[in-house]
Amino acid sequence: MLFLTAKPWVICSLMIAVPIIGTLMVVLVANLTGISGLISIVTPLLFLAIIITYFGWLWNAGTHLPTDRHSRRLFGIVYLSSLFCAFIVVPTLGVIAKESLASLLDVIRILNFGGLLYCVHLIRKGFYERMVEAGLPTAPAFVDFLLIWILPIGIWFIQPKVIRVLKTEREN
């Protein structure tokens, strides 16, 4: 629940400020010192902050917001299988098969995207149920869905609501 209780500015700084400022600093240091490989090594590591924060927030939300145990379990299966396919299977097949399995890779990518959207739907559904239980006003389902999917922008609107819902539940 680390990401669900954090302030929006903390999450945005991890997703936006750290990679951008870090990259600028790495480029500056590389240019001053003349180490050419520094940029290609450190910059991808800085952009891991975006990946870890986004997928970490989704994992925390998907395992804590849905009230139904079945939905949480389904979320875990779809989410972890999508991440495994996206970060292990697709790159491996892309290197091994190159052009011969291009259409299969496209199908796997589409399924991964569909799995991510389904996970966002499960988070939105659980979030909506918690908002109704807490007696808080709700936004239209499509709006919450978009705000969760486009997290760097939506975090400013979703995160305060999530914190309010969790605080209301702790008080009860």
PDB file of C-alpha atoms in Angstrom:
ATOM      1  CA  MET A   1       0.000   0.000   0.000  1.00  0.00           C
ATOM      2  CA  LEU A   2       3.030   2.198  -0.252  1.00  0.00           C
ATOM      3  CA  PHE A   3       1.938   3.869  -3.484  1.00  0.00           C
ATOM      4  CA  LEU A   4      -1.726   4.209  -2.499  1.00  0.00           C
ATOM      5  CA  THR A   5      -1.011   6.327   0.561  1.00  0.00           C
ATOM      6  CA  ALA A   6       1.639   8.574  -1.023  1.00  0.00           C
ATOM      7  CA  LYS A   7       0.939  12.166  -1.964  1.00  0.00           C
ATOM      8  CA  PRO A   8       0.408  12.831  -5.689  1.00  0.00           C
ATOM      9  CA  TRP A   9       3.505  15.023  -5.946  1.00  0.00           C
ATOM     10  CA  VAL A  10       5.679  12.147  -4.684  1.00  0.00           C
ATOM     11  CA  ILE A  11       4.395   9.779  -7.352  1.00  0.00           C
ATOM     12  CA  CYS A  12       4.681  12.398 -10.098  1.00  0.00           C
ATOM     13  CA  SER A  13       8.214  13.256  -9.081  1.00  0.00           C
ATOM     14  CA  LEU A  14       9.139   9.571  -9.307  1.00  0.00           C
ATOM     15  CA  MET A  15       7.475   9.231 -12.695  1.00  0.00           C
ATOM     16  CA  ILE A  16       8.482  12.529 -14.270  1.00  0.00           C
ATOM     17  CA  ALA A  17      11.038  14.601 -12.373  1.00  0.00           C
ATOM     18  CA  VAL A  18      13.548  11.880 -11.444  1.00  0.00           C
ATOM     19  CA  PRO A  19      14.039  10.566 -15.004  1.00  0.00           C
ATOM     20  CA  ILE A  20      14.132  13.990 -16.641  1.00  0.00           C
ATOM     21  CA  ILE A  21      16.354  15.759 -14.113  1.00  0.00           C
ATOM     22  CA  GLY A  22      18.504  12.659 -13.748  1.00  0.00           C
ATOM     23  CA  THR A  23      18.984  12.403 -17.503  1.00  0.00           C
ATOM     24  CA  LEU A  24      19.940  16.071 -17.739  1.00  0.00           C
ATOM     25  CA  MET A  25      22.472  15.621 -14.941  1.00  0.00           C
ATOM     26  CA  VAL A  26      23.921  12.474 -16.529  1.00  0.00           C
ATOM     27  CA  VAL A  27      24.300  14.247 -19.875  1.00  0.00           C
ATOM     28  CA  LEU A  28      25.969  17.190 -18.147  1.00  0.00           C
ATOM     29  CA  VAL A  29      28.377  14.948 -16.225  1.00  0.00           C
ATOM     30  CA  ALA A  30      29.123  12.869 -19.321  1.00  0.00           C
ATOM     31  CA  ASN A  31      29.886  15.967 -21.366  1.00  0.00           C
ATOM     32  CA  LEU A  32      32.098  17.460 -18.648  1.00  0.00           C
ATOM     33  CA  THR A  33      34.034  14.275 -17.977  1.00  0.00           C
ATOM     34  CA  GLY A  34      34.094  12.921 -21.514  1.00  0.00           C
ATOM     35  CA  ILE A  35      32.721   9.496 -20.531  1.00  0.00           C
ATOM     36  CA  SER A  36      30.617   8.655 -23.585  1.00  0.00           C
ATOM     37  CA  GLY A  37      29.121   5.376 -22.326  1.00  0.00           C
ATOM     38  CA  LEU A  38      27.712   6.960 -19.183  1.00  0.00           C
ATOM     39  CA  ILE A  39      24.596   8.255 -20.943  1.00  0.00           C
ATOM     40  CA  SER A  40      23.684   4.922 -22.500  1.00  0.00           C
ATOM     41  CA  ILE A  41      24.150   3.075 -19.206  1.00  0.00           C
ATOM     42  CA  VAL A  42      22.590   5.400 -16.619  1.00  0.00           C
ATOM     43  CA  THR A  43      19.647   6.883 -18.561  1.00  0.00           C
ATOM     44  CA  PRO A  44      17.760   3.565 -18.937  1.00  0.00           C
ATOM     45  CA  LEU A  45      18.263   2.965 -15.218  1.00  0.00           C
ATOM     46  CA  LEU A  46      16.714   6.347 -14.459  1.00  0.00           C
ATOM     47  CA  PHE A  47      13.704   5.519 -16.607  1.00  0.00           C
ATOM     48  CA  LEU A  48      13.159   2.404 -14.509  1.00  0.00           C
ATOM     49  CA  ALA A  49      11.677   4.840 -11.968  1.00  0.00           C
ATOM     50  CA  ILE A  50       8.768   5.419 -14.360  1.00  0.00           C
ATOM     51  CA  ILE A  51       8.192   1.718 -14.889  1.00  0.00           C
ATOM     52  CA  ILE A  52       8.491   0.791 -11.212  1.00  0.00           C
ATOM     53  CA  THR A  53       6.233   3.626 -10.067  1.00  0.00           C
ATOM     54  CA  TYR A  54       3.519   3.080 -12.684  1.00  0.00           C
ATOM     55  CA  PHE A  55       3.391  -0.693 -12.416  1.00  0.00           C
ATOM     56  CA  GLY A  56       3.873  -0.527  -8.633  1.00  0.00           C
ATOM     57  CA  TRP A  57       0.918   1.812  -8.263  1.00  0.00           C
ATOM     58  CA  LEU A  58      -1.221  -0.437 -10.448  1.00  0.00           C
ATOM     59  CA  TRP A  59      -0.168  -3.507  -8.434  1.00  0.00           C
ATOM     60  CA  ASN A  60      -0.964  -1.816  -5.115  1.00  0.00           C
ATOM     61  CA  ALA A  61      -4.299  -0.542  -6.389  1.00  0.00           C
ATOM     62  CA  GLY A  62      -5.244  -3.882  -7.951  1.00  0.00           C
ATOM     63  CA  THR A  63      -4.434  -5.880  -4.833  1.00  0.00           C
ATOM     64  CA  HIS A  64      -6.007  -3.485  -2.315  1.00  0.00           C
ATOM     65  CA  LEU A  65      -8.917  -1.615  -3.930  1.00  0.00           C
ATOM     66  CA  PRO A  66     -11.154  -4.415  -5.283  1.00  0.00           C
ATOM     67  CA  THR A  67     -13.407  -5.667  -2.505  1.00  0.00           C
ATOM     68  CA  ASP A  68     -14.097  -9.028  -4.124  1.00  0.00           C
ATOM     69  CA  ARG A  69     -11.434 -11.702  -3.468  1.00  0.00           C
ATOM     70  CA  HIS A  70     -12.040 -13.215  -6.900  1.00  0.00           C
ATOM     71  CA  SER A  71     -11.374  -9.858  -8.604  1.00  0.00           C
ATOM     72  CA  ARG A  72      -8.089  -9.439  -6.701  1.00  0.00           C
ATOM     73  CA  ARG A  73      -6.982 -12.923  -7.684  1.00  0.00           C
ATOM     74  CA  LEU A  74      -7.982 -12.419 -11.321  1.00  0.00           C
ATOM     75  CA  PHE A  75      -6.147  -9.102 -11.316  1.00  0.00           C
ATOM     76  CA  GLY A  76      -2.971 -10.764 -10.032  1.00  0.00           C
ATOM     77  CA  ILE A  77      -3.069 -13.485 -12.670  1.00  0.00           C
ATOM     78  CA  VAL A  78      -3.782 -11.174 -15.613  1.00  0.00           C
ATOM     79  CA  TYR A  79      -1.372  -8.479 -14.410  1.00  0.00           C
ATOM     80  CA  LEU A  80       1.589 -10.754 -13.758  1.00  0.00           C
ATOM     81  CA  SER A  81       1.074 -12.720 -16.966  1.00  0.00           C
ATOM     82  CA  SER A  82       0.861  -9.476 -18.970  1.00  0.00           C
ATOM     83  CA  LEU A  83       4.070  -8.170 -17.401  1.00  0.00           C
ATOM     84  CA  PHE A  84       5.824 -11.491 -17.979  1.00  0.00           C
ATOM     85  CA  CYS A  85       4.803 -11.537 -21.629  1.00  0.00           C
ATOM     86  CA  ALA A  86       5.629  -7.858 -22.153  1.00  0.00           C
ATOM     87  CA  PHE A  87       9.064  -7.881 -20.540  1.00  0.00           C
ATOM     88  CA  ILE A  88      10.251 -11.486 -21.038  1.00  0.00           C
ATOM     89  CA  VAL A  89       8.376 -13.335 -23.795  1.00  0.00           C
ATOM     90  CA  VAL A  90       8.055 -10.591 -26.428  1.00  0.00           C
ATOM     91  CA  PRO A  91      11.685  -9.391 -26.239  1.00  0.00           C
ATOM     92  CA  THR A  92      12.983 -12.968 -26.234  1.00  0.00           C
ATOM     93  CA  LEU A  93      10.858 -14.000 -29.216  1.00  0.00           C
ATOM     94  CA  GLY A  94      11.790 -10.766 -30.957  1.00  0.00           C
ATOM     95  CA  VAL A  95      15.484 -11.602 -30.697  1.00  0.00           C
ATOM     96  CA  ILE A  96      15.157 -15.298 -31.480  1.00  0.00           C
ATOM     97  CA  ALA A  97      12.550 -15.246 -34.237  1.00  0.00           C
ATOM     98  CA  LYS A  98      13.085 -11.774 -35.702  1.00  0.00           C
ATOM     99  CA  GLU A  99      10.894 -11.591 -38.815  1.00  0.00           C
ATOM    100  CA  SER A 100       9.477 -15.125 -38.889  1.00  0.00           C
ATOM    101  CA  LEU A 101       7.091 -14.617 -35.941  1.00  0.00           C
ATOM    102  CA  ALA A 102       6.235 -10.952 -36.429  1.00  0.00           C
ATOM    103  CA  SER A 103       2.478 -11.574 -36.582  1.00  0.00           C
ATOM    104  CA  LEU A 104       2.596 -13.722 -33.423  1.00  0.00           C
ATOM    105  CA  LEU A 105       4.452 -10.946 -31.608  1.00  0.00           C
ATOM    106  CA  ASP A 106       1.792  -8.468 -32.710  1.00  0.00           C
ATOM    107  CA  VAL A 107      -0.948 -10.741 -31.342  1.00  0.00           C
ATOM    108  CA  ILE A 108       0.902 -11.099 -28.018  1.00  0.00           C
ATOM    109  CA  ARG A 109       1.346  -7.315 -27.797  1.00  0.00           C
ATOM    110  CA  ILE A 110      -2.370  -6.767 -28.432  1.00  0.00           C
ATOM    111  CA  LEU A 111      -3.250  -9.343 -25.756  1.00  0.00           C
ATOM    112  CA  ASN A 112      -0.862  -7.620 -23.326  1.00  0.00           C
ATOM    113  CA  PHE A 113      -2.506  -4.286 -24.017  1.00  0.00           C
ATOM    114  CA  GLY A 114      -5.944  -5.830 -23.518  1.00  0.00           C
ATOM    115  CA  GLY A 115      -4.749  -7.400 -20.264  1.00  0.00           C
ATOM    116  CA  LEU A 116      -3.491  -4.028 -19.027  1.00  0.00           C
ATOM    117  CA  LEU A 117      -6.801  -2.384 -19.899  1.00  0.00           C
ATOM    118  CA  TYR A 118      -8.688  -5.169 -18.122  1.00  0.00           C
ATOM    119  CA  CYS A 119      -6.519  -4.664 -15.029  1.00  0.00           C
ATOM    120  CA  VAL A 120      -7.257  -0.925 -15.112  1.00  0.00           C
ATOM    121  CA  HIS A 121     -10.960  -1.815 -15.385  1.00  0.00           C
ATOM    122  CA  LEU A 122     -10.739  -4.055 -12.301  1.00  0.00           C
ATOM    123  CA  ILE A 123      -8.997  -1.274 -10.358  1.00  0.00           C
ATOM    124  CA  ARG A 124     -11.639   1.233 -11.429  1.00  0.00           C
ATOM    125  CA  LYS A 125     -14.430  -1.142 -10.475  1.00  0.00           C
ATOM    126  CA  GLY A 126     -12.962  -1.780  -7.031  1.00  0.00           C
ATOM    127  CA  PHE A 127     -12.306   1.929  -6.543  1.00  0.00           C
ATOM    128  CA  TYR A 128     -15.912   2.735  -7.477  1.00  0.00           C
ATOM    129  CA  GLU A 129     -17.232   0.122  -5.028  1.00  0.00           C
ATOM    130  CA  ARG A 130     -15.083   1.555  -2.226  1.00  0.00           C
ATOM    131  CA  MET A 131     -16.241   5.103  -3.026  1.00  0.00           C
ATOM    132  CA  VAL A 132     -19.891   4.019  -2.833  1.00  0.00           C
ATOM    133  CA  GLU A 133     -19.283   2.135   0.443  1.00  0.00           C
ATOM    134  CA  ALA A 134     -17.603   5.200   1.946  1.00  0.00           C
ATOM    135  CA  GLY A 135     -20.471   7.436   0.810  1.00  0.00           C
ATOM    136  CA  LEU A 136     -18.188   9.664  -1.240  1.00  0.00           C
ATOM    137  CA  PRO A 137     -19.204  11.257  -4.550  1.00  0.00           C
ATOM    138  CA  THR A 138     -18.178   9.271  -7.617  1.00  0.00           C
ATOM    139  CA  ALA A 139     -17.068  10.340 -11.077  1.00  0.00           C
ATOM    140  CA  PRO A 140     -18.289   8.683 -14.279  1.00  0.00           C
ATOM    141  CA  ALA A 141     -16.703   5.268 -14.830  1.00  0.00           C
ATOM    142  CA  PHE A 142     -14.996   6.270 -18.080  1.00  0.00           C
ATOM    143  CA  VAL A 143     -13.345   9.284 -16.431  1.00  0.00           C
ATOM    144  CA  ASP A 144     -11.879   7.200 -13.612  1.00  0.00           C
ATOM    145  CA  PHE A 145     -10.767   4.580 -16.128  1.00  0.00           C
ATOM    146  CA  LEU A 146      -8.881   7.178 -18.197  1.00  0.00           C
ATOM    147  CA  LEU A 147      -7.339   8.809 -15.131  1.00  0.00           C
ATOM    148  CA  ILE A 148      -6.004   5.467 -13.889  1.00  0.00           C
ATOM    149  CA  TRP A 149      -4.774   4.443 -17.333  1.00  0.00           C
ATOM    150  CA  ILE A 150      -2.969   7.743 -17.958  1.00  0.00           C
ATOM    151  CA  LEU A 151      -1.533   7.801 -14.456  1.00  0.00           C
ATOM    152  CA  PRO A 152       1.024  10.637 -14.649  1.00  0.00           C
ATOM    153  CA  ILE A 153      -1.818  13.047 -15.416  1.00  0.00           C
ATOM    154  CA  GLY A 154      -4.607  11.248 -13.569  1.00  0.00           C
ATOM    155  CA  ILE A 155      -2.664  10.803 -10.358  1.00  0.00           C
ATOM    156  CA  TRP A 156      -3.482  14.395  -9.384  1.00  0.00           C
ATOM    157  CA  PHE A 157      -7.183  13.551  -9.438  1.00  0.00           C
ATOM    158  CA  ILE A 158      -7.264   9.862  -8.440  1.00  0.00           C
ATOM    159  CA  GLN A 159      -4.729   9.772  -5.603  1.00  0.00           C
ATOM    160  CA  PRO A 160      -6.500  12.243  -3.278  1.00  0.00           C
ATOM    161  CA  LYS A 161      -9.709  10.240  -3.706  1.00  0.00           C
ATOM    162  CA  VAL A 162      -7.900   6.968  -2.963  1.00  0.00           C
ATOM    163  CA  ILE A 163      -6.348   8.474   0.171  1.00  0.00           C
ATOM    164  CA  ARG A 164      -9.774   9.778   1.259  1.00  0.00           C
ATOM    165  CA  VAL A 165     -11.400   6.358   0.703  1.00  0.00           C
ATOM    166  CA  LEU A 166      -8.686   4.540   2.637  1.00  0.00           C
ATOM    167  CA  LYS A 167      -8.820   7.080   5.465  1.00  0.00           C
ATOM    168  CA  THR A 168     -12.619   6.771   5.661  1.00  0.00           C
ATOM    169  CA  GLU A 169     -12.347   2.977   5.851  1.00  0.00           C
ATOM    170  CA  ARG A 170      -9.730   3.132   8.618  1.00  0.00           C
ATOM    171  CA  GLU A 171     -11.972   5.422  10.657  1.00  0.00           C
ATOM    172  CA  ASN A 172     -14.927   3.015  10.382  1.00  0.00           C
TER     173      ASN A 172
END
